[in-house]
Tab-separated table of C-alpha atoms in Angstrom:
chain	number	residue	atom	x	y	z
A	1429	UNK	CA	9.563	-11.109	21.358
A	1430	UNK	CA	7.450	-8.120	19.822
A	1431	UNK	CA	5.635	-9.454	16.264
A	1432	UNK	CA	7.010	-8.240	13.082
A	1433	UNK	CA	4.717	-6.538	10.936
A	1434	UNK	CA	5.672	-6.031	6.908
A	1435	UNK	CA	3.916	-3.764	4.578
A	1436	UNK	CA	4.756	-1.477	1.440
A	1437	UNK	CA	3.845	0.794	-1.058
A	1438	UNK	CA	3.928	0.685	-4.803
A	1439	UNK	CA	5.680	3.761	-6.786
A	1440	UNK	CA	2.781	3.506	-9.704
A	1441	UNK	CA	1.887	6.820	-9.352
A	1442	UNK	CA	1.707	9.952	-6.352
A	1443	UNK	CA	0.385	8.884	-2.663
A	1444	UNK	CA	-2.944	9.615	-2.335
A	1445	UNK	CA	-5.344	10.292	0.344
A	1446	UNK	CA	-6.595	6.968	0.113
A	1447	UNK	CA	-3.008	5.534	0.871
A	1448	UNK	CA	-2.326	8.105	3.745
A	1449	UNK	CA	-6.027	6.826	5.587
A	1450	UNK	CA	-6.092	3.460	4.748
A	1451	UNK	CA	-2.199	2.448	5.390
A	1452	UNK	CA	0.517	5.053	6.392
A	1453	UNK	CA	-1.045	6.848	8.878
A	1454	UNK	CA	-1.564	3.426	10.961
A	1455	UNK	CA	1.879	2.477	10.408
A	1456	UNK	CA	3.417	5.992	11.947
A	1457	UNK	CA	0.745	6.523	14.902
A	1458	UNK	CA	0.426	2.595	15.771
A	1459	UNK	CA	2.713	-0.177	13.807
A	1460	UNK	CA	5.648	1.420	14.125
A	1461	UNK	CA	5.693	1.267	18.033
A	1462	UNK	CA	4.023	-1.569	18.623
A	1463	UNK	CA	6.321	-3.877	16.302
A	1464	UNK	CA	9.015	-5.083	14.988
A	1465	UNK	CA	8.085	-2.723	11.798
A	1466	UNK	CA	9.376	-3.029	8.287
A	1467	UNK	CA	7.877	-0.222	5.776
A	1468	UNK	CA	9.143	-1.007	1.920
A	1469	UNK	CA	8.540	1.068	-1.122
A	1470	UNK	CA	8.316	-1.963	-3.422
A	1471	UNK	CA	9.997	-0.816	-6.574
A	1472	UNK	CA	9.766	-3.925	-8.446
A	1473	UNK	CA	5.759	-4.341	-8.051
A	1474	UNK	CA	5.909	-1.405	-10.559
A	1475	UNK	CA	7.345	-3.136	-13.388
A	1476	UNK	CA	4.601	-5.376	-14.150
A	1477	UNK	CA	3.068	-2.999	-16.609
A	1478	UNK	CA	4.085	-0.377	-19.077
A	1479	UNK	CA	6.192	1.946	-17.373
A	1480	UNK	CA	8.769	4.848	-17.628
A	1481	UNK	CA	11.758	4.223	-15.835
A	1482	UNK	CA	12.638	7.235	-15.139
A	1483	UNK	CA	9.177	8.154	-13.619
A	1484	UNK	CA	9.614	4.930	-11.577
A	1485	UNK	CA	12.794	6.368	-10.149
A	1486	UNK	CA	11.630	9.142	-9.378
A	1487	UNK	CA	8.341	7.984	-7.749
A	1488	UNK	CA	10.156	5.412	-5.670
A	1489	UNK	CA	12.369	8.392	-4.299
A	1490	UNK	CA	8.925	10.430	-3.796
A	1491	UNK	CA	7.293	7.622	-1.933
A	1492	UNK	CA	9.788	6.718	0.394
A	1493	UNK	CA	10.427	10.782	1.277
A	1494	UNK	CA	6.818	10.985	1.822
A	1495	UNK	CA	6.929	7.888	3.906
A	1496	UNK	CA	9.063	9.880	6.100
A	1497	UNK	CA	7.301	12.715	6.256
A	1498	UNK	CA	4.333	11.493	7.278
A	1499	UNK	CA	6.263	10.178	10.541
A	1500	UNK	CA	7.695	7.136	9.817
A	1501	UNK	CA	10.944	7.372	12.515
A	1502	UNK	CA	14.016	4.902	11.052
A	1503	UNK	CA	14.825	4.764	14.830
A	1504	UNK	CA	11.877	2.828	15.702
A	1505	UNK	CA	11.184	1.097	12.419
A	1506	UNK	CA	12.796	-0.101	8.906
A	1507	UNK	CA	12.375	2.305	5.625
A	1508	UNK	CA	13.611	0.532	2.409
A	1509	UNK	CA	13.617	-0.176	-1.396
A	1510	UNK	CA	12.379	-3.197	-1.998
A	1511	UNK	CA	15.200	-3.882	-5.338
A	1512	UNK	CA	17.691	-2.370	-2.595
A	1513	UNK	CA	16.931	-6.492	-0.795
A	1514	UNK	CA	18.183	-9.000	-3.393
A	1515	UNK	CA	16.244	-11.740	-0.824
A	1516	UNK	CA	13.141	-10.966	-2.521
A	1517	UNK	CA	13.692	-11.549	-5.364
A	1518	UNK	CA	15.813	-15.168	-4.394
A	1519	UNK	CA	12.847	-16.155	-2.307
A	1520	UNK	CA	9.984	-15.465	-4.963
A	1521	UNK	CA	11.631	-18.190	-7.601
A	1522	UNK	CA	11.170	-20.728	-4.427
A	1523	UNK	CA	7.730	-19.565	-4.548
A	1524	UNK	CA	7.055	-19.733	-7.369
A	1525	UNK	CA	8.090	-23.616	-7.468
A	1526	UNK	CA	6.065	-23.899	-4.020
A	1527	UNK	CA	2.575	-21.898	-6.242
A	1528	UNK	CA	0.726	-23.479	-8.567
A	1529	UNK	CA	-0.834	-21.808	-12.173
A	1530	UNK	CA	-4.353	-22.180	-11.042
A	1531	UNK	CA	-4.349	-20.063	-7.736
A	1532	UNK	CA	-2.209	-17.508	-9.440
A	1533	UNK	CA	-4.935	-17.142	-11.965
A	1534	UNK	CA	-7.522	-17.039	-9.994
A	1535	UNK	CA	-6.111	-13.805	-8.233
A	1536	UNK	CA	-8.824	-11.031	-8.771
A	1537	UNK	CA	-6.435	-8.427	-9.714
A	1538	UNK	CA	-4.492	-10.546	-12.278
A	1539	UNK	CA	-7.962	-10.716	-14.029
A	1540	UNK	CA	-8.951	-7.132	-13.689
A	1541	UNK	CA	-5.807	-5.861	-15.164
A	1542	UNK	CA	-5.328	-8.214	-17.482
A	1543	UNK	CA	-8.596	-7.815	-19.055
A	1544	UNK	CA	-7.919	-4.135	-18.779
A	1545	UNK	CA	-4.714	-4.298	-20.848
A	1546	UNK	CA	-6.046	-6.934	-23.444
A	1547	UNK	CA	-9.271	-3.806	-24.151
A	1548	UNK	CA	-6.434	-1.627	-24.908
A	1549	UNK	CA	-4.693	-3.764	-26.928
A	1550	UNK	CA	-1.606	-4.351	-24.868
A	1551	UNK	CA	0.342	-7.631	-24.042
A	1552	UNK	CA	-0.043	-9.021	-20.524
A	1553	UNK	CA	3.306	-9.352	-18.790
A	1554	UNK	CA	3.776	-12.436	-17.069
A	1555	UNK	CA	5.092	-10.841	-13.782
A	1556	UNK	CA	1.497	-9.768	-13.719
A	1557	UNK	CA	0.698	-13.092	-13.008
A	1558	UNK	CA	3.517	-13.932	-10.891
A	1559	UNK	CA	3.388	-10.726	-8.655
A	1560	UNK	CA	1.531	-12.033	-6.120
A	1561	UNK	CA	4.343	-14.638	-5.245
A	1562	UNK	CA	6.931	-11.654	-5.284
A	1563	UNK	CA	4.693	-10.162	-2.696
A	1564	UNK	CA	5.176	-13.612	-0.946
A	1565	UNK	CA	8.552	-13.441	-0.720
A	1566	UNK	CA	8.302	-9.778	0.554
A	1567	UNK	CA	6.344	-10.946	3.082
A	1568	UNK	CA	7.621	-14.132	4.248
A	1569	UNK	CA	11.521	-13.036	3.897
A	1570	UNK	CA	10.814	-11.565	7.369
A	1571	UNK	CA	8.974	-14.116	8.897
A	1572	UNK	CA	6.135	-11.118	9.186
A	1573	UNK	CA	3.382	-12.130	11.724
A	1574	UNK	CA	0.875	-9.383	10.406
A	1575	UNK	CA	0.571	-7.756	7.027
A	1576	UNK	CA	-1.576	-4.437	7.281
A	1577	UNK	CA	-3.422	-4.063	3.673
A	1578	UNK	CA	-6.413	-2.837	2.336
A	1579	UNK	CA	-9.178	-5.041	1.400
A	1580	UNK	CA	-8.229	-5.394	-2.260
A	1581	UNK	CA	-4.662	-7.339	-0.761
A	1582	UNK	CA	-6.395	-9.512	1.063
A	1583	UNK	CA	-6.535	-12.571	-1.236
A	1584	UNK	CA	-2.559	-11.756	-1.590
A	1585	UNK	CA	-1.953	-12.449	1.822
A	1586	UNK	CA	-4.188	-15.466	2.150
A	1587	UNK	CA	-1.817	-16.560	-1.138
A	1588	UNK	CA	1.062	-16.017	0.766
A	1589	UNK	CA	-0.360	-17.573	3.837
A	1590	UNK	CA	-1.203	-20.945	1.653
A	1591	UNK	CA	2.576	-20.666	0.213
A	1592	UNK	CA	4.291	-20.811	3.792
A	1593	UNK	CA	2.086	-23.756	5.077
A	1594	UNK	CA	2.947	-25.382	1.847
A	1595	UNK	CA	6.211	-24.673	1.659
A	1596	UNK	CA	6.481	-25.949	5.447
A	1597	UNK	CA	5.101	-28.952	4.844
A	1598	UNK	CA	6.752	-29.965	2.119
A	1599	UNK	CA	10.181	-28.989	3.512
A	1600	UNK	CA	10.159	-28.711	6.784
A	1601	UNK	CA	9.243	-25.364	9.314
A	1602	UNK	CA	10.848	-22.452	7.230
A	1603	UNK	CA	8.301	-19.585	7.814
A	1604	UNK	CA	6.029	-17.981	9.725
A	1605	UNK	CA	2.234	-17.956	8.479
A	1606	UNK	CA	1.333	-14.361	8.629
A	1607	UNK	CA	-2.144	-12.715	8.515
A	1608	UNK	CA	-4.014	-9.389	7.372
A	1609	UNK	CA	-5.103	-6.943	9.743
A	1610	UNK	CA	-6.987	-3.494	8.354
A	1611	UNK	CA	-7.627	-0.312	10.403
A	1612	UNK	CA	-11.436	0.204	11.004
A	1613	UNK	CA	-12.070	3.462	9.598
A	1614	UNK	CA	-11.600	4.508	6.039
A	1615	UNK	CA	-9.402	2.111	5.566
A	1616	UNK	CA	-10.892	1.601	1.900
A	1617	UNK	CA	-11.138	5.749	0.496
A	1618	UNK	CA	-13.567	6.461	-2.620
A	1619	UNK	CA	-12.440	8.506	-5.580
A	1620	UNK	CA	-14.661	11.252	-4.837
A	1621	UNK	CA	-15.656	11.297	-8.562
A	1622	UNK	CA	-16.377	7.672	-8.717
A	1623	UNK	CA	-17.568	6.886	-5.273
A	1624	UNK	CA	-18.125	3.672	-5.727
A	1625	UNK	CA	-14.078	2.796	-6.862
A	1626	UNK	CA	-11.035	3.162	-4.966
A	1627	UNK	CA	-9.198	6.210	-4.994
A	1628	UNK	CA	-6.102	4.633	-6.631
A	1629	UNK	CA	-2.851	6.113	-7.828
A	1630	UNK	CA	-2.774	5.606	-11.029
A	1631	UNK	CA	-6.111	6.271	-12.660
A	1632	UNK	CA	-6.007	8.544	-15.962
A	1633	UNK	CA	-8.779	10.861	-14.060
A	1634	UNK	CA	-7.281	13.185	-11.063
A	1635	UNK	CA	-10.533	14.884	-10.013
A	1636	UNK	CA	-11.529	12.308	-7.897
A	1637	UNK	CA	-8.277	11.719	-6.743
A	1638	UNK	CA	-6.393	13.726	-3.392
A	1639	UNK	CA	-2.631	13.001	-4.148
A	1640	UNK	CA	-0.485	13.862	-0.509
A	1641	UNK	CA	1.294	16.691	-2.204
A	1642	UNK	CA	-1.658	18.749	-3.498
A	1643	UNK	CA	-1.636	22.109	-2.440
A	1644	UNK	CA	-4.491	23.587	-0.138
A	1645	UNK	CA	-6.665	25.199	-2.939
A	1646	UNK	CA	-6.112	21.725	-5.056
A	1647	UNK	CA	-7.582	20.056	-1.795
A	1648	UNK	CA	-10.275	22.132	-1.639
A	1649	UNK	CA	-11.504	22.230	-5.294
A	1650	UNK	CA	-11.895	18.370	-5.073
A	1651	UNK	CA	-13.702	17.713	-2.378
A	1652	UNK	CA	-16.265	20.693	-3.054
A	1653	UNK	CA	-16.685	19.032	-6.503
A	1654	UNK	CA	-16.978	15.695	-5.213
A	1655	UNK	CA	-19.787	13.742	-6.773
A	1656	UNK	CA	-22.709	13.275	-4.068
A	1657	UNK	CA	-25.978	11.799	-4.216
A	1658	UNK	CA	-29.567	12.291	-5.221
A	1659	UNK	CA	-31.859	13.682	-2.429
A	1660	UNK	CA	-30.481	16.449	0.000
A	1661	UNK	CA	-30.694	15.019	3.403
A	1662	UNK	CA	-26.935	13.257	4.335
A	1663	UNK	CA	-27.065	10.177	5.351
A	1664	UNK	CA	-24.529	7.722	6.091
A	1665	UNK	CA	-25.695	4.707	3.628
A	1666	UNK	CA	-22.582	3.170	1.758
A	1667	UNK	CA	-24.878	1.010	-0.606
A	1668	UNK	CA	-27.789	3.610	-1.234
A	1669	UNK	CA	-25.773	6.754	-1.103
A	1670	UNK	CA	-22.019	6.282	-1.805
A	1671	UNK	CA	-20.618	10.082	-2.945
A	1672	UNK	CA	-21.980	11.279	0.794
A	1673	UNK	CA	-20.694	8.093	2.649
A	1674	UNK	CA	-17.440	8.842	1.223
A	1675	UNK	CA	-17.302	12.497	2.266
A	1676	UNK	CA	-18.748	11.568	5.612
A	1677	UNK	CA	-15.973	8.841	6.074
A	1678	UNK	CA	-13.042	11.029	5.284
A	1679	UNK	CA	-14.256	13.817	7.617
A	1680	UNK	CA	-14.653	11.282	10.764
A	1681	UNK	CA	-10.995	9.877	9.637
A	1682	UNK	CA	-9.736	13.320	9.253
A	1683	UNK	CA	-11.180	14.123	13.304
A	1684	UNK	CA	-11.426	11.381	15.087
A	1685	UNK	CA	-15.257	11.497	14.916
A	1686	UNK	CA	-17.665	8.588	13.631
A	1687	UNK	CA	-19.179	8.645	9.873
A	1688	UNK	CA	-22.930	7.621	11.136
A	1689	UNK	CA	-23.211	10.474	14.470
A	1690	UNK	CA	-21.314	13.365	12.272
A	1691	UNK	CA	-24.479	12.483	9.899
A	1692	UNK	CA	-26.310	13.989	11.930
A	1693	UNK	CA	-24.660	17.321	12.469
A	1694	UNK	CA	-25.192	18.185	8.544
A	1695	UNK	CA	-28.524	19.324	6.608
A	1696	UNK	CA	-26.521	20.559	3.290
A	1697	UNK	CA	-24.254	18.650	1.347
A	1698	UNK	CA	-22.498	22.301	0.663
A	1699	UNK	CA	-21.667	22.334	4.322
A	1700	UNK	CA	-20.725	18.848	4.580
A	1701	UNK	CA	-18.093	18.996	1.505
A	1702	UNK	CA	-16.496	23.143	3.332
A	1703	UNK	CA	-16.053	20.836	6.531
A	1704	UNK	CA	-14.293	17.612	5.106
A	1705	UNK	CA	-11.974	19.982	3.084
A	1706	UNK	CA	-11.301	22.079	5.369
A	1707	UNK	CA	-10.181	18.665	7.911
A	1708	UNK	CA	-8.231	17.492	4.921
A	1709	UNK	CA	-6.257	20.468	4.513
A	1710	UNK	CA	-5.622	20.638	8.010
A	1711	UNK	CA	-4.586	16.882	8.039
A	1712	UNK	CA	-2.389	16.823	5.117
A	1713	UNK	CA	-0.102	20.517	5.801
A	1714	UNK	CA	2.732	18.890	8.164
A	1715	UNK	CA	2.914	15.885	5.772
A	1716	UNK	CA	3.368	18.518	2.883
A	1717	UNK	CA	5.632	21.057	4.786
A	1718	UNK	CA	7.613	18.316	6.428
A	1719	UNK	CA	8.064	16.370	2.572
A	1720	UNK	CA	9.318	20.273	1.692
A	1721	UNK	CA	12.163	19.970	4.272
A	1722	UNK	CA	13.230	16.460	3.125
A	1723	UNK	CA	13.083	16.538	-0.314
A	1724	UNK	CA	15.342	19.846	0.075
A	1725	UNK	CA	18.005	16.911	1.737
A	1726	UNK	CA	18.120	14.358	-0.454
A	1727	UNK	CA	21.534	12.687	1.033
A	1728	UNK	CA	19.452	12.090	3.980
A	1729	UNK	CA	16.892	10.130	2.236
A	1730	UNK	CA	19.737	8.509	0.736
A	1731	UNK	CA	21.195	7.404	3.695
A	1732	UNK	CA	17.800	6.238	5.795
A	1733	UNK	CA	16.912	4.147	2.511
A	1734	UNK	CA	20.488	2.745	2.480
A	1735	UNK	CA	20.641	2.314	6.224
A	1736	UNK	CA	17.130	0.301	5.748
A	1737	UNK	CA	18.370	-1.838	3.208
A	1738	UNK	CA	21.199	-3.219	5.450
A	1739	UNK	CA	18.896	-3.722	8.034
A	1740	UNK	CA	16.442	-5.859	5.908
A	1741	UNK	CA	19.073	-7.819	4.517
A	1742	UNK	CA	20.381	-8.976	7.569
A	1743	UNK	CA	16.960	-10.165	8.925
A	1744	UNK	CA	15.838	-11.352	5.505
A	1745	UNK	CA	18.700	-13.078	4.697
A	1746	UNK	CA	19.327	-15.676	7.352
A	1747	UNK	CA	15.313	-16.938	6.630
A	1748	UNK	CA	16.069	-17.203	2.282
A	1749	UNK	CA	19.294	-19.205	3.074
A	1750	UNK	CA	17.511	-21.881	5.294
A	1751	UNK	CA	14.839	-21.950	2.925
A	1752	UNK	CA	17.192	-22.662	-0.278
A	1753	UNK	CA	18.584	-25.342	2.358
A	1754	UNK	CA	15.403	-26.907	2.860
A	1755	UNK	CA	14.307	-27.337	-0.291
A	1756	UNK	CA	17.371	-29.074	-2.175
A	1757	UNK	CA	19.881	-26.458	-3.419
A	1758	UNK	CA	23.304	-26.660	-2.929
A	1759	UNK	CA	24.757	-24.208	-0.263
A	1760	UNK	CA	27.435	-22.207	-2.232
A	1761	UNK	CA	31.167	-22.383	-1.102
């Protein structure tokens, strides 16, 4: 039996770079064939802060056509909306019975943001707590064996991993216990104005920021302004010299090549920056042209996302009902 693998993306803001290298481009030239692959665009994540709802809409439809376009084939994996499943949201209350206030709090992100909100003067939602047992329940719905994430999502799956064994012992062998894998290479990008942050999707500055659907001359503008380093000679130091480690990993992710030999090749940071843009550009024109094509089709989208959702159900389903078993509800009639 091949492994099941489970990961997602959340519609906060417009794919980046960052997301492309670090997730979706492992999931359409690896996961995808070597699994049992589920891919969701997890709608629901995005309501744990202020948000527009239309802008969520239309995000969610954006990242799951972009999921497609960079390769993701519905004949060899599943493409859903997360809200599309109503498993995962049945499964998270179980979790949250199974989770405990302490652990939740101690979640790094539920800190960050939290703080974050509270300097702005805005209430904390409690599903910003609680996310990370949603996440759970996207997880474990599947009995996933591996969970590809970035570093950041780490202590989320080592959450959900505590919640299963839990949950197991308590009421008997329900699911599996996944685990976190991460691709080698740039598999944590650096907003190329703040080198030493992720390049996230929702940060109030786009400089530093490559979003998937930026044209060519946006592309290039970015990188060439890209915050580097003091000193001229490029090296590849992530701790002493972050801006040129940066450009140096996106142009070995971008060719195939290694960050520390393609060093080397470079005596200019001006020649360095032409290089990784120009890779870039190079990498990111079928995803654009091919997003072109489906966006121009939207009852196709329609149908993959609705043809995913069937899917997921059926596997999810099966696992929530023997866990509502297990634990003491009464099957309904």
């Amino acid at each position: 039996m091949r492994k099941r693998i489970f990961s997602g993306v959340k519609p906060t803001g417009h794919l980046t770079l960052g997301n492309y290298l670090g997730a979706v481009r492992q999931w359409v030239e690896a996961d995808q064939y070597a699994a049992d692959a589920l891919f969701s665009v997890v709608d629901l994540h995005a309501l744990t802060v202020e948000h527009d709802p239309a802008r969520v809409r239309r995000l969610s439809r954006q990242a799951a056509t972009l999921l497609l376009a960079a390769g993701l084939d519905p004949k060899l994996c599943t493409v859903f909306v997360q809200s599309h499943v109503d498993e995962h949201t049945r499964l998270s209350y179980l979790l949250e019975c199974t989770a405990t206030d302490g652990e939740l709090r101690r979640m790094i992100q539920y800190r960050e943001k939290g703080e974050r909100a509270r300097d702005t003067g805005q209430s904390v939602r409690l599903s910003l707590l609680t996310y990370p047992v949603l996440m759970a329940a996207d997880i474990l719905a599947y009995r996933t064996d591996e969970v590809p994430v970035g570093e950041d999502q780490r202590q989320h799956v080592e959450l959900t991993r505590d919640l299963a064994v839990r949950f197991n012992q308590r009421y008997g062998h329900v699911f599996t216990v996944p685990k976190a894998t991460s691709p080698e290479v740039a598999a944590r990008v650096m907003d190329l104005q703040d080198p030493r942050s992720k390049m996230g999707k929702s940060h109030e500055n786009a400089a530093g920021i490559v979003y998937l659907l930026d044209d060519a001359d946006t592309v290039r503008r970015k990188i060439m302004r890209a915050v580097t380093d003091s000193g001229r000679e490029v090296e590849y130091d992530r701790e002493a010299r972050p801006g040129v480690a940066n450009l140096l990993d996106l142009l070995a992710a971008s060719t195939g090549g290694n960050p520390e030999a393609l060093a080397g090749v470079y005596e200019s940071y001006g020649s360095l920056k032409k290089d990784t843009a120009d890779a870039v550009v190079e990498l990111l024109r079928p995803v654009r042209e091919r997003h072109a094509e489906l966006a121009a089709d939207p009852g196709h989208v329609d149908q993959v996302l609705r043809e995913g959702a069937e899917r997921a159900r059926g596997m999810a389903r099966p696992v929530v009902d023997s866990a509502y078993r297990a634990v003491g509800l009464l099957p309904a009639g």
